[in-house]
Tab-separated table of C-alpha atoms in Angstrom:
chain	number	residue	atom	x	y	z
A	1	UNK	CA	68.135	116.179	95.989
A	2	UNK	CA	70.796	114.086	94.278
A	3	UNK	CA	70.348	110.309	94.322
A	4	UNK	CA	71.812	108.532	97.331
A	5	UNK	CA	72.436	111.722	99.340
A	6	UNK	CA	70.714	112.462	102.632
A	7	UNK	CA	69.585	115.891	103.786
A	8	UNK	CA	72.181	115.701	106.572
A	9	UNK	CA	74.936	115.384	103.962
A	10	UNK	CA	73.954	118.680	102.334
A	11	UNK	CA	73.879	120.619	105.588
A	12	UNK	CA	77.244	119.114	106.560
A	13	UNK	CA	78.804	120.090	103.214
A	14	UNK	CA	77.311	123.540	103.573
A	15	UNK	CA	78.984	123.986	106.960
A	16	UNK	CA	82.290	122.857	105.493
A	17	UNK	CA	81.910	125.320	102.613
A	18	UNK	CA	81.564	128.291	104.940
A	19	UNK	CA	84.994	127.678	106.482
A	20	UNK	CA	87.801	129.788	105.040
A	21	UNK	CA	90.825	127.962	103.631
A	22	UNK	CA	94.060	129.021	105.284
A	23	UNK	CA	96.749	129.534	102.633
A	24	UNK	CA	99.993	128.365	104.179
A	25	UNK	CA	103.281	130.200	103.998
A	26	UNK	CA	105.091	129.471	100.743
A	27	UNK	CA	101.854	128.676	98.889
A	28	UNK	CA	100.594	130.936	96.086
A	29	UNK	CA	96.982	130.987	94.874
A	30	UNK	CA	95.915	132.411	91.513
A	31	UNK	CA	92.231	132.699	90.584
A	32	UNK	CA	91.398	133.499	86.949
A	33	UNK	CA	88.250	135.281	85.791
A	34	UNK	CA	86.786	131.919	84.737
A	35	UNK	CA	87.254	130.406	88.229
A	36	UNK	CA	90.319	128.402	87.241
A	37	UNK	CA	92.313	128.074	90.462
A	38	UNK	CA	96.070	127.448	90.309
A	39	UNK	CA	97.821	126.632	93.585
A	40	UNK	CA	101.619	126.463	93.718
A	41	UNK	CA	103.742	125.356	96.649
A	42	UNK	CA	107.092	123.774	97.528
A	43	UNK	CA	106.034	120.351	96.194
A	44	UNK	CA	104.434	121.410	92.916
A	45	UNK	CA	101.421	122.960	91.216
A	46	UNK	CA	97.772	121.874	91.009
A	47	UNK	CA	94.857	123.304	89.020
A	48	UNK	CA	91.096	123.048	89.540
A	49	UNK	CA	88.247	124.429	87.458
A	50	UNK	CA	85.668	125.612	89.994
A	51	UNK	CA	82.029	125.922	88.949
A	52	UNK	CA	81.339	129.456	87.651
A	53	UNK	CA	78.201	129.483	89.823
A	54	UNK	CA	80.402	129.842	92.904
A	55	UNK	CA	82.371	132.940	93.920
A	56	UNK	CA	85.986	132.894	95.071
A	57	UNK	CA	87.689	135.577	97.116
A	58	UNK	CA	91.397	135.448	97.868
A	59	UNK	CA	93.075	137.530	100.559
A	60	UNK	CA	96.639	137.495	101.851
A	61	UNK	CA	96.378	134.221	103.718
A	62	UNK	CA	92.825	132.990	103.111
A	63	UNK	CA	90.698	131.637	100.271
A	64	UNK	CA	86.928	131.833	100.649
A	65	UNK	CA	84.277	130.018	98.588
A	66	UNK	CA	80.758	131.517	98.432
A	67	UNK	CA	77.532	130.181	96.916
A	68	UNK	CA	74.837	132.247	95.177
A	69	UNK	CA	71.776	130.633	96.831
A	70	UNK	CA	70.840	128.132	99.530
A	71	UNK	CA	69.616	125.566	97.016
A	72	UNK	CA	70.644	122.023	97.897
A	73	UNK	CA	72.690	121.795	94.712
A	74	UNK	CA	74.638	124.945	95.559
A	75	UNK	CA	75.160	123.786	99.147
A	76	UNK	CA	76.595	120.492	97.898
A	77	UNK	CA	78.941	122.202	95.421
A	78	UNK	CA	79.943	124.718	98.094
A	79	UNK	CA	81.312	122.068	100.441
A	80	UNK	CA	82.752	119.926	97.657
A	81	UNK	CA	84.878	122.640	96.053
A	82	UNK	CA	85.959	123.992	99.416
A	83	UNK	CA	87.242	120.521	100.371
A	84	UNK	CA	89.004	120.046	97.031
A	85	UNK	CA	90.746	123.419	97.291
A	86	UNK	CA	91.784	122.774	100.911
A	87	UNK	CA	93.291	119.424	99.864
A	88	UNK	CA	95.203	121.158	97.081
A	89	UNK	CA	96.768	123.597	99.573
A	90	UNK	CA	97.833	120.677	101.784
A	91	UNK	CA	99.066	118.690	98.784
A	92	UNK	CA	101.404	121.348	97.360
A	93	UNK	CA	102.846	122.081	100.816
A	94	UNK	CA	102.962	118.722	102.626
A	95	UNK	CA	101.805	116.112	100.106
A	96	UNK	CA	99.720	112.994	100.745
A	97	UNK	CA	100.759	109.452	101.522
A	98	UNK	CA	99.212	105.991	101.831
A	99	UNK	CA	100.923	102.748	102.798
A	100	UNK	CA	100.090	99.188	101.787
A	101	UNK	CA	101.308	96.051	103.567
A	102	UNK	CA	101.675	92.756	101.725
A	103	UNK	CA	100.868	89.698	103.854
A	104	UNK	CA	101.926	86.199	102.883
A	105	UNK	CA	104.873	83.835	102.694
A	106	UNK	CA	107.216	84.585	99.801
A	107	UNK	CA	105.585	87.884	98.894
A	108	UNK	CA	107.885	90.572	97.553
A	109	UNK	CA	107.687	94.175	96.372
A	110	UNK	CA	110.361	96.133	94.538
A	111	UNK	CA	110.448	99.412	92.641
A	112	UNK	CA	112.713	99.605	89.578
A	113	UNK	CA	112.853	102.765	87.476
A	114	UNK	CA	109.585	103.920	88.985
A	115	UNK	CA	107.748	100.662	88.177
A	116	UNK	CA	106.406	98.510	91.024
A	117	UNK	CA	107.073	94.767	90.733
A	118	UNK	CA	104.938	92.557	92.958
A	119	UNK	CA	105.199	88.863	93.771
A	120	UNK	CA	101.940	88.093	95.558
A	121	UNK	CA	101.289	84.394	94.979
A	122	UNK	CA	100.577	84.353	91.250
A	123	UNK	CA	102.602	82.290	88.795
A	124	UNK	CA	104.106	85.491	87.409
A	125	UNK	CA	105.153	88.891	88.812
A	126	UNK	CA	102.754	91.834	88.530
A	127	UNK	CA	104.035	95.168	87.217
A	128	UNK	CA	102.325	98.444	88.076
A	129	UNK	CA	103.233	101.755	86.425
A	130	UNK	CA	102.026	104.738	88.494
A	131	UNK	CA	100.586	107.834	86.809
A	132	UNK	CA	102.640	111.001	86.550
A	133	UNK	CA	102.921	112.821	89.867
A	134	UNK	CA	102.649	109.693	92.026
A	135	UNK	CA	105.783	108.111	93.529
A	136	UNK	CA	106.164	104.567	94.839
A	137	UNK	CA	108.661	103.246	97.394
A	138	UNK	CA	108.914	99.596	98.498
A	139	UNK	CA	110.548	98.576	101.772
A	140	UNK	CA	110.870	95.507	103.951
A	141	UNK	CA	110.376	91.905	103.014
A	142	UNK	CA	112.431	88.930	104.143
A	143	UNK	CA	113.353	87.816	107.673
A	144	UNK	CA	109.756	87.756	108.797
A	145	UNK	CA	109.012	91.357	107.788
A	146	UNK	CA	106.123	92.098	105.461
A	147	UNK	CA	106.841	94.291	102.429
A	148	UNK	CA	105.375	97.797	102.659
A	149	UNK	CA	104.631	99.967	99.613
A	150	UNK	CA	104.397	103.730	100.180
A	151	UNK	CA	102.384	105.786	97.688
A	152	UNK	CA	102.937	109.548	97.787
A	153	UNK	CA	102.065	112.626	95.745
A	154	UNK	CA	100.488	116.075	95.867
A	155	UNK	CA	97.093	115.025	94.451
A	156	UNK	CA	95.022	113.345	97.180
A	157	UNK	CA	92.631	111.730	94.710
A	158	UNK	CA	95.453	110.287	92.586
A	159	UNK	CA	97.262	108.873	95.638
A	160	UNK	CA	94.082	107.242	96.915
A	161	UNK	CA	93.211	105.839	93.493
A	162	UNK	CA	96.663	104.302	92.984
A	163	UNK	CA	96.547	102.741	96.461
A	164	UNK	CA	93.117	101.248	95.727
A	165	UNK	CA	94.299	99.842	92.367
A	166	UNK	CA	97.372	98.193	93.902
A	167	UNK	CA	95.253	96.745	96.721
A	168	UNK	CA	92.795	95.320	94.175
A	169	UNK	CA	95.589	93.224	92.609
A	170	UNK	CA	95.368	90.827	95.572
A	171	UNK	CA	92.798	91.973	98.183
A	172	UNK	CA	93.198	90.366	101.617
A	173	UNK	CA	91.361	87.050	101.835
A	174	UNK	CA	89.223	86.464	104.947
A	175	UNK	CA	90.677	83.156	106.171
A	176	UNK	CA	94.397	83.716	106.659
A	177	UNK	CA	94.456	87.417	105.822
A	178	UNK	CA	96.911	86.981	102.965
A	179	UNK	CA	97.025	89.689	100.320
A	180	UNK	CA	97.526	93.438	100.040
A	181	UNK	CA	95.957	95.691	102.669
A	182	UNK	CA	96.322	99.222	103.968
A	183	UNK	CA	98.685	99.526	106.924
A	184	UNK	CA	96.621	99.164	110.117
A	185	UNK	CA	93.572	98.062	108.093
A	186	UNK	CA	91.301	95.663	109.995
A	187	UNK	CA	90.412	92.579	107.972
A	188	UNK	CA	87.460	90.638	109.292
A	189	UNK	CA	88.416	86.976	109.497
A	190	UNK	CA	86.262	83.911	108.867
A	191	UNK	CA	86.638	80.594	110.566
A	192	UNK	CA	87.927	77.877	108.240
A	193	UNK	CA	86.172	74.561	107.755
A	194	UNK	CA	87.086	71.904	110.288
A	195	UNK	CA	87.334	68.210	109.517
A	196	UNK	CA	84.248	66.312	110.648
A	197	UNK	CA	84.769	63.333	112.959
């Protein structure tokens, strides 16, 4: 068993792995002899090198992942690669999106030539250059509205990683909640110190 993983996790991943991936209309799947999977859709193309220990079968509208044995390692890989491939199908057809809200007086967010400029309480603006394939849009700010940054792309992992990096620039503090947070994220608040009489 891999470190930090419970037995329940392996059975859950195994159940996920057994589910066929529905290939949506307009999406093309190509599987090479070395298990290199290329998925192309309206929004772009993604590639994934699947472990050669697993078998892939591709029909007209389904992609199926199979494992050679019921070893815990194979069960874990089975569910993992099935989830990654399913996310790729969604990504090239619909894409993924995360939104960040910036809380605080005088905060500002603007995108110029693809580069995000943030004013989040430091003495200088922060510039963030997204990786290729990830787009940033900044909206709001001023007149009592908090700026919102939208991160979008076809790669779920890249979108999530960029969102986490931007959030880490100024994570929400627990007293007044100022900082960068996911939209609708709950931030647990602490009571501030009160003056003693």
